[in-house]
Amino acid sequence: MEFLPIEVEKHRKYVIPFRRDSFIVSFGTDKDFGTEEDYLTWIENQSAKYPEGFVIVVENGIPIGQLELTLRQYEGNEIGYVNLYYLIPEKRGAGLGRNLHEYALKFFQNKGVTEYHLRVSPSNKQAITYYKKNGMLELKSELGGKVIRMKGTI
């Protein structure tokens, strides 16, 4: 498994459908996805800041997933933030998520943070179970109950 920095033009045919699918899995629809161009611009800007945090996950030469990892402020502290953990449907449940999680932990450790967060839809029970299995705790409901903020430590 390889983690390759996202090159927007080269990987656009993967990052857009991967992100759209993440919305459908999480919320049952991609209606809040926004425009493709806005998303690609956001990826370009964020990957310029965190090139090793915005990666396509490749197995045997085939893109099978994506990670979007950043740093941000939360209640006065700098934390790691997982914007996206993504594996294509046929690779889910095969233990490959562990590789993505280990990559993310190493990224955050290299950035000097000891805490990381993500937000997940309360209906995405499979993801919540996975995150809890990896030591994450539910912090609070946000966005009017649309997501749950979870916290992990490194």
PDB file of C-alpha atoms in Angstrom:
ATOM      1  CA  MET A   1       0.000   0.000   0.000  1.00  0.00           C
ATOM      2  CA  GLU A   2       1.319   3.418  -0.984  1.00  0.00           C
ATOM      3  CA  PHE A   3       0.302   6.903   0.118  1.00  0.00           C
ATOM      4  CA  LEU A   4       0.881   9.322  -2.767  1.00  0.00           C
ATOM      5  CA  PRO A   5       0.469  13.101  -2.501  1.00  0.00           C
ATOM      6  CA  ILE A   6      -2.695  14.234  -4.266  1.00  0.00           C
ATOM      7  CA  GLU A   7      -2.060  15.968  -7.567  1.00  0.00           C
ATOM      8  CA  VAL A   8      -5.387  17.616  -8.349  1.00  0.00           C
ATOM      9  CA  GLU A   9      -5.342  17.282 -12.127  1.00  0.00           C
ATOM     10  CA  LYS A  10      -3.923  13.775 -12.091  1.00  0.00           C
ATOM     11  CA  HIS A  11      -6.195  12.491  -9.316  1.00  0.00           C
ATOM     12  CA  ARG A  12      -9.390  14.482  -9.934  1.00  0.00           C
ATOM     13  CA  LYS A  13     -11.108  11.391 -11.385  1.00  0.00           C
ATOM     14  CA  TYR A  14     -10.632   9.707  -7.992  1.00  0.00           C
ATOM     15  CA  VAL A  15     -10.882  12.433  -5.351  1.00  0.00           C
ATOM     16  CA  ILE A  16     -14.269  13.740  -6.475  1.00  0.00           C
ATOM     17  CA  PRO A  17     -16.076  10.369  -6.535  1.00  0.00           C
ATOM     18  CA  PHE A  18     -14.308   9.268  -3.330  1.00  0.00           C
ATOM     19  CA  ARG A  19     -15.429  12.402  -1.482  1.00  0.00           C
ATOM     20  CA  ARG A  20     -18.950  12.200  -2.928  1.00  0.00           C
ATOM     21  CA  ASP A  21     -19.236   8.580  -1.809  1.00  0.00           C
ATOM     22  CA  SER A  22     -18.100   9.583   1.690  1.00  0.00           C
ATOM     23  CA  PHE A  23     -21.042  12.017   1.842  1.00  0.00           C
ATOM     24  CA  ILE A  24     -23.485   9.335   0.684  1.00  0.00           C
ATOM     25  CA  VAL A  25     -22.171   6.804   3.220  1.00  0.00           C
ATOM     26  CA  SER A  26     -22.279   9.381   6.009  1.00  0.00           C
ATOM     27  CA  PHE A  27     -25.461  11.305   5.253  1.00  0.00           C
ATOM     28  CA  GLY A  28     -27.369   9.236   2.691  1.00  0.00           C
ATOM     29  CA  THR A  29     -26.885  11.936   0.040  1.00  0.00           C
ATOM     30  CA  ASP A  30     -24.206  14.139  -1.495  1.00  0.00           C
ATOM     31  CA  LYS A  31     -26.454  17.228  -1.648  1.00  0.00           C
ATOM     32  CA  ASP A  32     -24.132  19.145   0.725  1.00  0.00           C
ATOM     33  CA  PHE A  33     -21.010  18.262  -1.260  1.00  0.00           C
ATOM     34  CA  GLY A  34     -20.864  21.676  -2.942  1.00  0.00           C
ATOM     35  CA  THR A  35     -19.240  22.231  -6.308  1.00  0.00           C
ATOM     36  CA  GLU A  36     -16.477  20.071  -7.675  1.00  0.00           C
ATOM     37  CA  GLU A  37     -14.347  23.113  -8.460  1.00  0.00           C
ATOM     38  CA  ASP A  38     -14.653  24.461  -4.906  1.00  0.00           C
ATOM     39  CA  TYR A  39     -13.608  21.076  -3.542  1.00  0.00           C
ATOM     40  CA  LEU A  40     -10.621  20.836  -5.900  1.00  0.00           C
ATOM     41  CA  THR A  41      -9.537  24.379  -4.995  1.00  0.00           C
ATOM     42  CA  TRP A  42      -9.790  23.484  -1.295  1.00  0.00           C
ATOM     43  CA  ILE A  43      -7.665  20.357  -1.868  1.00  0.00           C
ATOM     44  CA  GLU A  44      -5.049  22.403  -3.756  1.00  0.00           C
ATOM     45  CA  ASN A  45      -4.846  24.965  -0.945  1.00  0.00           C
ATOM     46  CA  GLN A  46      -4.755  22.420   1.871  1.00  0.00           C
ATOM     47  CA  SER A  47      -2.317  20.073   0.149  1.00  0.00           C
ATOM     48  CA  ALA A  48       0.049  23.010  -0.364  1.00  0.00           C
ATOM     49  CA  LYS A  49       0.085  23.390   3.452  1.00  0.00           C
ATOM     50  CA  TYR A  50       0.013  19.648   4.259  1.00  0.00           C
ATOM     51  CA  PRO A  51       1.358  17.735   1.235  1.00  0.00           C
ATOM     52  CA  GLU A  52       1.862  14.541   3.238  1.00  0.00           C
ATOM     53  CA  GLY A  53      -1.635  14.925   4.727  1.00  0.00           C
ATOM     54  CA  PHE A  54      -3.536  14.895   1.428  1.00  0.00           C
ATOM     55  CA  VAL A  55      -2.858  11.530  -0.143  1.00  0.00           C
ATOM     56  CA  ILE A  56      -4.334   8.954  -2.463  1.00  0.00           C
ATOM     57  CA  VAL A  57      -4.059   5.416  -1.114  1.00  0.00           C
ATOM     58  CA  VAL A  58      -2.856   3.018  -3.802  1.00  0.00           C
ATOM     59  CA  GLU A  59      -2.736  -0.776  -3.777  1.00  0.00           C
ATOM     60  CA  ASN A  60      -1.096  -2.637  -6.663  1.00  0.00           C
ATOM     61  CA  GLY A  61      -1.174   0.540  -8.755  1.00  0.00           C
ATOM     62  CA  ILE A  62      -4.911   1.106  -8.218  1.00  0.00           C
ATOM     63  CA  PRO A  63      -6.304   4.007  -6.138  1.00  0.00           C
ATOM     64  CA  ILE A  64      -8.405   2.498  -3.351  1.00  0.00           C
ATOM     65  CA  GLY A  65      -8.680   5.339  -0.869  1.00  0.00           C
ATOM     66  CA  GLN A  66      -7.898   8.834   0.267  1.00  0.00           C
ATOM     67  CA  LEU A  67      -6.792  10.699   3.382  1.00  0.00           C
ATOM     68  CA  GLU A  68      -7.204  14.385   4.210  1.00  0.00           C
ATOM     69  CA  LEU A  69      -5.274  15.374   7.345  1.00  0.00           C
ATOM     70  CA  THR A  70      -4.721  18.881   8.700  1.00  0.00           C
ATOM     71  CA  LEU A  71      -3.925  20.810  11.855  1.00  0.00           C
ATOM     72  CA  ARG A  72      -6.330  23.274  13.417  1.00  0.00           C
ATOM     73  CA  GLN A  73      -7.117  25.135  16.596  1.00  0.00           C
ATOM     74  CA  TYR A  74      -9.685  23.722  18.987  1.00  0.00           C
ATOM     75  CA  GLU A  75     -10.447  25.431  22.297  1.00  0.00           C
ATOM     76  CA  GLY A  76      -7.059  27.165  22.259  1.00  0.00           C
ATOM     77  CA  ASN A  77      -5.002  24.064  21.430  1.00  0.00           C
ATOM     78  CA  GLU A  78      -3.490  22.900  18.172  1.00  0.00           C
ATOM     79  CA  ILE A  79      -4.878  19.494  17.249  1.00  0.00           C
ATOM     80  CA  GLY A  80      -4.724  17.111  14.342  1.00  0.00           C
ATOM     81  CA  TYR A  81      -7.891  16.866  12.305  1.00  0.00           C
ATOM     82  CA  VAL A  82      -9.055  14.066  10.024  1.00  0.00           C
ATOM     83  CA  ASN A  83     -11.121  15.613   7.242  1.00  0.00           C
ATOM     84  CA  LEU A  84     -11.453  12.297   5.431  1.00  0.00           C
ATOM     85  CA  TYR A  85     -10.661   8.623   5.918  1.00  0.00           C
ATOM     86  CA  TYR A  86     -11.859   6.845   2.775  1.00  0.00           C
ATOM     87  CA  LEU A  87     -11.652   3.365   1.299  1.00  0.00           C
ATOM     88  CA  ILE A  88     -13.600   2.186  -1.740  1.00  0.00           C
ATOM     89  CA  PRO A  89     -16.539  -0.068  -0.789  1.00  0.00           C
ATOM     90  CA  GLU A  90     -14.903  -3.342  -1.838  1.00  0.00           C
ATOM     91  CA  LYS A  91     -11.903  -2.657   0.429  1.00  0.00           C
ATOM     92  CA  ARG A  92     -13.904  -1.805   3.561  1.00  0.00           C
ATOM     93  CA  GLY A  93     -13.927  -4.348   6.360  1.00  0.00           C
ATOM     94  CA  ALA A  94     -10.737  -6.030   5.124  1.00  0.00           C
ATOM     95  CA  GLY A  95      -8.448  -4.572   7.789  1.00  0.00           C
ATOM     96  CA  LEU A  96      -6.937  -1.947   5.481  1.00  0.00           C
ATOM     97  CA  GLY A  97      -8.346   0.909   7.551  1.00  0.00           C
ATOM     98  CA  ARG A  98      -5.641   0.117  10.094  1.00  0.00           C
ATOM     99  CA  ASN A  99      -3.008   1.236   7.551  1.00  0.00           C
ATOM    100  CA  LEU A 100      -4.808   4.552   7.023  1.00  0.00           C
ATOM    101  CA  HIS A 101      -5.140   5.055  10.768  1.00  0.00           C
ATOM    102  CA  GLU A 102      -1.441   4.335  11.368  1.00  0.00           C
ATOM    103  CA  TYR A 103      -0.489   6.746   8.582  1.00  0.00           C
ATOM    104  CA  ALA A 104      -2.668   9.454  10.164  1.00  0.00           C
ATOM    105  CA  LEU A 105      -1.177   8.889  13.633  1.00  0.00           C
ATOM    106  CA  LYS A 106       2.339   9.142  12.221  1.00  0.00           C
ATOM    107  CA  PHE A 107       1.427  12.348  10.356  1.00  0.00           C
ATOM    108  CA  PHE A 108       0.057  13.926  13.548  1.00  0.00           C
ATOM    109  CA  GLN A 109       3.004  12.722  15.617  1.00  0.00           C
ATOM    110  CA  ASN A 110       5.432  14.246  13.099  1.00  0.00           C
ATOM    111  CA  LYS A 111       3.527  17.532  13.413  1.00  0.00           C
ATOM    112  CA  GLY A 112       3.981  17.500  17.194  1.00  0.00           C
ATOM    113  CA  VAL A 113       0.337  17.227  18.221  1.00  0.00           C
ATOM    114  CA  THR A 114      -0.878  14.784  20.851  1.00  0.00           C
ATOM    115  CA  GLU A 115      -4.596  14.931  20.118  1.00  0.00           C
ATOM    116  CA  TYR A 116      -6.658  14.571  16.964  1.00  0.00           C
ATOM    117  CA  HIS A 117     -10.340  14.932  16.160  1.00  0.00           C
ATOM    118  CA  LEU A 118     -12.795  14.043  13.453  1.00  0.00           C
ATOM    119  CA  ARG A 119     -16.500  14.394  12.951  1.00  0.00           C
ATOM    120  CA  VAL A 120     -18.764  11.549  11.934  1.00  0.00           C
ATOM    121  CA  SER A 121     -22.437  11.170  11.151  1.00  0.00           C
ATOM    122  CA  PRO A 122     -24.335   9.554  14.041  1.00  0.00           C
ATOM    123  CA  SER A 123     -25.896   7.176  11.498  1.00  0.00           C
ATOM    124  CA  ASN A 124     -22.484   5.885  10.366  1.00  0.00           C
ATOM    125  CA  LYS A 125     -22.385   3.163  13.031  1.00  0.00           C
ATOM    126  CA  GLN A 126     -19.660   1.168  11.272  1.00  0.00           C
ATOM    127  CA  ALA A 127     -17.289   4.151  11.343  1.00  0.00           C
ATOM    128  CA  ILE A 128     -18.116   5.024  14.958  1.00  0.00           C
ATOM    129  CA  THR A 129     -17.433   1.436  16.023  1.00  0.00           C
ATOM    130  CA  TYR A 130     -14.120   1.489  14.143  1.00  0.00           C
ATOM    131  CA  TYR A 131     -13.047   4.796  15.694  1.00  0.00           C
ATOM    132  CA  LYS A 132     -13.932   3.605  19.200  1.00  0.00           C
ATOM    133  CA  LYS A 133     -12.033   0.361  18.602  1.00  0.00           C
ATOM    134  CA  ASN A 134      -9.013   2.556  17.855  1.00  0.00           C
ATOM    135  CA  GLY A 135      -9.349   4.394  21.162  1.00  0.00           C
ATOM    136  CA  MET A 136     -11.348   7.432  20.111  1.00  0.00           C
ATOM    137  CA  LEU A 137     -13.970   8.912  22.409  1.00  0.00           C
ATOM    138  CA  GLU A 138     -17.156  10.782  21.586  1.00  0.00           C
ATOM    139  CA  LEU A 139     -16.807  14.408  22.705  1.00  0.00           C
ATOM    140  CA  LYS A 140     -20.079  16.045  21.706  1.00  0.00           C
ATOM    141  CA  SER A 141     -22.768  16.469  19.103  1.00  0.00           C
ATOM    142  CA  GLU A 142     -22.285  19.370  16.676  1.00  0.00           C
ATOM    143  CA  LEU A 143     -24.083  21.084  13.801  1.00  0.00           C
ATOM    144  CA  GLY A 144     -27.478  20.539  15.365  1.00  0.00           C
ATOM    145  CA  GLY A 145     -26.922  16.807  15.777  1.00  0.00           C
ATOM    146  CA  LYS A 146     -25.733  16.272  12.208  1.00  0.00           C
ATOM    147  CA  VAL A 147     -22.278  15.074  13.374  1.00  0.00           C
ATOM    148  CA  ILE A 148     -20.485  13.757  16.434  1.00  0.00           C
ATOM    149  CA  ARG A 149     -17.042  15.129  17.275  1.00  0.00           C
ATOM    150  CA  MET A 150     -14.658  12.376  18.336  1.00  0.00           C
ATOM    151  CA  LYS A 151     -11.226  12.687  19.941  1.00  0.00           C
ATOM    152  CA  GLY A 152      -8.171  10.468  19.903  1.00  0.00           C
ATOM    153  CA  THR A 153      -4.765  10.759  21.524  1.00  0.00           C
ATOM    154  CA  ILE A 154      -1.341   9.942  20.148  1.00  0.00           C
TER     155      ILE A 154
END
